mmCIF file of C-alpha atoms in Angstrom:
data_model
loop_
_atom_site.group_PDB
_atom_site.id
_atom_site.type_symbol
_atom_site.label_atom_id
_atom_site.label_comp_id
_atom_site.label_asym_id
_atom_site.label_seq_id
_atom_site.Cartn_x
_atom_site.Cartn_y
_atom_site.Cartn_z
ATOM 1 C CA UNK A 1 -41.716 57.424 -184.002
ATOM 2 C CA UNK A 2 -38.353 56.951 -185.398
ATOM 3 C CA UNK A 3 -35.929 59.254 -187.593
ATOM 4 C CA UNK A 4 -33.867 57.632 -190.207
ATOM 5 C CA UNK A 5 -30.341 59.116 -190.040
ATOM 6 C CA UNK A 6 -29.686 59.100 -194.117
ATOM 7 C CA UNK A 7 -32.036 59.779 -196.663
ATOM 8 C CA UNK A 8 -30.409 57.299 -198.866
ATOM 9 C CA UNK A 9 -29.952 53.370 -198.028
ATOM 10 C CA UNK A 10 -28.231 51.914 -200.426
ATOM 11 C CA UNK A 11 -28.164 48.247 -200.423
ATOM 12 C CA UNK A 12 -26.166 45.453 -201.950
ATOM 13 C CA UNK A 13 -28.598 42.402 -202.619
ATOM 14 C CA UNK A 14 -26.590 38.707 -202.430
ATOM 15 C CA UNK A 15 -25.825 38.599 -198.403
ATOM 16 C CA UNK A 16 -27.354 41.680 -197.763
ATOM 17 C CA UNK A 17 -30.530 41.588 -198.154
ATOM 18 C CA UNK A 18 -30.893 38.180 -199.114
ATOM 19 C CA UNK A 19 -29.656 35.059 -197.843
ATOM 20 C CA UNK A 20 -28.136 33.774 -201.500
ATOM 21 C CA UNK A 21 -28.617 30.014 -200.207
ATOM 22 C CA UNK A 22 -32.282 30.188 -199.562
ATOM 23 C CA UNK A 23 -33.590 32.848 -201.562
ATOM 24 C CA UNK A 24 -35.392 34.516 -199.349
ATOM 25 C CA UNK A 25 -34.724 38.030 -197.444
ATOM 26 C CA UNK A 26 -33.149 37.723 -194.397
ATOM 27 C CA UNK A 27 -35.291 37.803 -191.238
ATOM 28 C CA UNK A 28 -36.502 41.056 -190.403
ATOM 29 C CA UNK A 29 -35.620 43.074 -193.338
ATOM 30 C CA UNK A 30 -38.604 43.385 -195.334
ATOM 31 C CA UNK A 31 -40.268 45.567 -192.329
ATOM 32 C CA UNK A 32 -36.984 47.421 -191.626
ATOM 33 C CA UNK A 33 -37.710 48.520 -195.294
ATOM 34 C CA UNK A 34 -41.276 49.231 -195.166
ATOM 35 C CA UNK A 35 -40.482 51.529 -192.105
ATOM 36 C CA UNK A 36 -37.723 53.393 -193.801
ATOM 37 C CA UNK A 37 -40.092 53.920 -196.897
ATOM 38 C CA UNK A 38 -42.426 54.849 -194.426
ATOM 39 C CA UNK A 39 -40.368 57.579 -192.987
ATOM 40 C CA UNK A 40 -39.336 58.682 -197.055
ATOM 41 C CA UNK A 41 -35.855 56.928 -196.956
ATOM 42 C CA UNK A 42 -35.299 56.430 -200.759
ATOM 43 C CA UNK A 43 -34.233 52.889 -200.890
ATOM 44 C CA UNK A 44 -31.823 51.708 -203.269
ATOM 45 C CA UNK A 45 -29.668 48.790 -204.400
ATOM 46 C CA UNK A 46 -25.546 48.246 -205.355
ATOM 47 C CA UNK A 47 -25.233 45.056 -207.267
ATOM 48 C CA UNK A 48 -23.014 42.664 -208.863
ATOM 49 C CA UNK A 49 -25.730 40.449 -210.414
ATOM 50 C CA UNK A 50 -26.523 41.195 -213.840
ATOM 51 C CA UNK A 51 -30.053 43.981 -214.784
ATOM 52 C CA UNK A 52 -32.520 40.830 -214.946
ATOM 53 C CA UNK A 53 -31.459 39.271 -212.103
ATOM 54 C CA UNK A 54 -31.578 41.842 -209.947
ATOM 55 C CA UNK A 55 -35.497 43.154 -211.071
ATOM 56 C CA UNK A 56 -36.543 39.218 -210.934
ATOM 57 C CA UNK A 57 -34.629 38.442 -207.117
ATOM 58 C CA UNK A 58 -36.328 42.316 -205.574
ATOM 59 C CA UNK A 59 -39.978 41.274 -206.917
ATOM 60 C CA UNK A 60 -39.789 37.486 -206.552
ATOM 61 C CA UNK A 61 -38.781 38.597 -202.446
ATOM 62 C CA UNK A 62 -41.859 41.804 -202.352
ATOM 63 C CA UNK A 63 -39.194 44.604 -202.039
ATOM 64 C CA UNK A 64 -39.419 45.502 -205.868
ATOM 65 C CA UNK A 65 -42.514 48.632 -204.945
ATOM 66 C CA UNK A 66 -39.754 50.190 -202.412
ATOM 67 C CA UNK A 67 -36.565 50.552 -204.326
ATOM 68 C CA UNK A 68 -36.312 53.412 -205.939
ATOM 69 C CA UNK A 69 -33.166 53.130 -208.216
ATOM 70 C CA UNK A 70 -31.105 49.828 -208.703
ATOM 71 C CA UNK A 71 -27.474 49.971 -209.957
ATOM 72 C CA UNK A 72 -26.401 46.679 -211.653
ATOM 73 C CA UNK A 73 -23.501 45.184 -213.316
ATOM 74 C CA UNK A 74 -25.284 46.161 -216.587
ATOM 75 C CA UNK A 75 -25.292 49.956 -215.850
ATOM 76 C CA UNK A 76 -22.152 50.939 -214.175
ATOM 77 C CA UNK A 77 -18.703 49.368 -213.741
ATOM 78 C CA UNK A 78 -18.404 46.116 -211.207
ATOM 79 C CA UNK A 79 -18.325 47.076 -207.344
ATOM 80 C CA UNK A 80 -15.125 48.498 -205.789
ATOM 81 C CA UNK A 81 -15.563 51.125 -207.930
ATOM 82 C CA UNK A 82 -18.074 53.853 -206.675
ATOM 83 C CA UNK A 83 -19.717 54.162 -210.076
ATOM 84 C CA UNK A 84 -22.890 52.502 -208.805
ATOM 85 C CA UNK A 85 -23.066 55.124 -205.762
ATOM 86 C CA UNK A 86 -22.278 57.755 -208.366
ATOM 87 C CA UNK A 87 -25.466 56.761 -209.714
ATOM 88 C CA UNK A 88 -27.352 56.265 -206.755
ATOM 89 C CA UNK A 89 -26.064 60.200 -205.214
ATOM 90 C CA UNK A 90 -27.886 61.547 -208.803
ATOM 91 C CA UNK A 91 -30.858 59.670 -209.732
ATOM 92 C CA UNK A 92 -31.970 60.358 -205.851
ATOM 93 C CA UNK A 93 -30.382 63.822 -205.927
ATOM 94 C CA UNK A 94 -28.311 63.304 -202.660
ATOM 95 C CA UNK A 95 -24.562 64.221 -201.616
ATOM 96 C CA UNK A 96 -22.309 61.546 -200.057
ATOM 97 C CA UNK A 97 -23.058 62.818 -196.653
ATOM 98 C CA UNK A 98 -26.450 61.767 -196.821
ATOM 99 C CA UNK A 99 -26.166 58.413 -198.109
ATOM 100 C CA UNK A 100 -25.392 54.785 -196.369
ATOM 101 C CA UNK A 101 -24.101 51.761 -197.949
ATOM 102 C CA UNK A 102 -25.320 48.572 -196.843
ATOM 103 C CA UNK A 103 -23.056 46.365 -197.634
ATOM 104 C CA UNK A 104 -21.596 42.443 -196.713
ATOM 105 C CA UNK A 105 -18.293 42.291 -198.420
ATOM 106 C CA UNK A 106 -15.367 44.117 -198.825
ATOM 107 C CA UNK A 107 -15.771 45.135 -201.983
ATOM 108 C CA UNK A 108 -18.833 46.729 -200.623
ATOM 109 C CA UNK A 109 -16.667 49.046 -198.283
ATOM 110 C CA UNK A 110 -13.844 49.574 -200.816
ATOM 111 C CA UNK A 111 -17.045 51.052 -202.898
ATOM 112 C CA UNK A 112 -18.215 53.720 -200.274
ATOM 113 C CA UNK A 113 -14.881 54.386 -199.269
ATOM 114 C CA UNK A 114 -14.159 55.474 -203.232
ATOM 115 C CA UNK A 115 -17.473 56.876 -203.211
ATOM 116 C CA UNK A 116 -16.819 58.873 -199.482
ATOM 117 C CA UNK A 117 -20.089 57.392 -198.287
ATOM 118 C CA UNK A 118 -20.918 55.788 -194.982
ATOM 119 C CA UNK A 119 -20.669 51.858 -194.613
ATOM 120 C CA UNK A 120 -21.843 49.709 -192.826
ATOM 121 C CA UNK A 121 -21.304 46.082 -193.013
ATOM 122 C CA UNK A 122 -23.569 43.141 -192.152
ATOM 123 C CA UNK A 123 -21.935 40.031 -190.893
ATOM 124 C CA UNK A 124 -25.916 37.407 -190.620
ATOM 125 C CA UNK A 125 -23.641 34.486 -190.434
ATOM 126 C CA UNK A 126 -20.327 35.019 -188.694
ATOM 127 C CA UNK A 127 -17.982 34.450 -191.609
ATOM 128 C CA UNK A 128 -14.895 36.629 -192.198
ATOM 129 C CA UNK A 129 -15.547 38.990 -189.334
ATOM 130 C CA UNK A 130 -12.766 39.590 -187.988
ATOM 131 C CA UNK A 131 -11.727 40.299 -191.692
ATOM 132 C CA UNK A 132 -14.167 42.900 -192.142
ATOM 133 C CA UNK A 133 -13.863 44.369 -188.267
ATOM 134 C CA UNK A 134 -10.156 44.495 -189.218
ATOM 135 C CA UNK A 135 -10.643 46.396 -191.810
ATOM 136 C CA UNK A 136 -12.161 48.963 -189.726
ATOM 137 C CA UNK A 137 -15.570 49.785 -191.199
ATOM 138 C CA UNK A 138 -17.683 53.055 -190.137
ATOM 139 C CA UNK A 139 -20.086 50.027 -188.621
ATOM 140 C CA UNK A 140 -19.822 46.517 -188.202
ATOM 141 C CA UNK A 141 -23.679 44.345 -187.156
ATOM 142 C CA UNK A 142 -24.582 40.908 -186.729
ATOM 143 C CA UNK A 143 -28.800 40.879 -186.660
ATOM 144 C CA UNK A 144 -31.392 43.648 -188.144
ATOM 145 C CA UNK A 145 -32.158 44.797 -184.536
ATOM 146 C CA UNK A 146 -28.493 46.174 -184.686
ATOM 147 C CA UNK A 147 -28.535 47.661 -188.644
ATOM 148 C CA UNK A 148 -31.691 48.987 -187.923
ATOM 149 C CA UNK A 149 -30.044 50.855 -184.884
ATOM 150 C CA UNK A 150 -27.735 52.076 -187.543
ATOM 151 C CA UNK A 151 -30.439 53.581 -190.317
ATOM 152 C CA UNK A 152 -32.691 54.611 -187.117
ATOM 153 C CA UNK A 153 -33.172 57.398 -184.090
#
């Protein structure tokens, strides 16, 4: 059985969990979330979306049950300000070393760095990948299998 590398995983929503065009989870994401949840990993989201929009989209794609903390633009300053991750740390009773931010933008990376949290940048569609790599994130992945390797051992 797998073990988690982090006790808290914080996901960005648009472009990370959810394909902005189709409005659906990226393939394999629900299974990964379910696996993390089964391993007692606390799952959170940090998004610049508003609160109602965030709750609706998480419910629509069927993962709201798994998310313990929702940090959105109505609760905290917009990313790259680290306030969302500080809220997640407080609500999940976690240190920066126990947490990883999974996002798709430089704003996500800057937010994680400012909070002292490891960041994994996902690039599901290949756009701007060189620019992302140039910023030297802790991890950069292009598919769900690579993300799983970062989060689980």
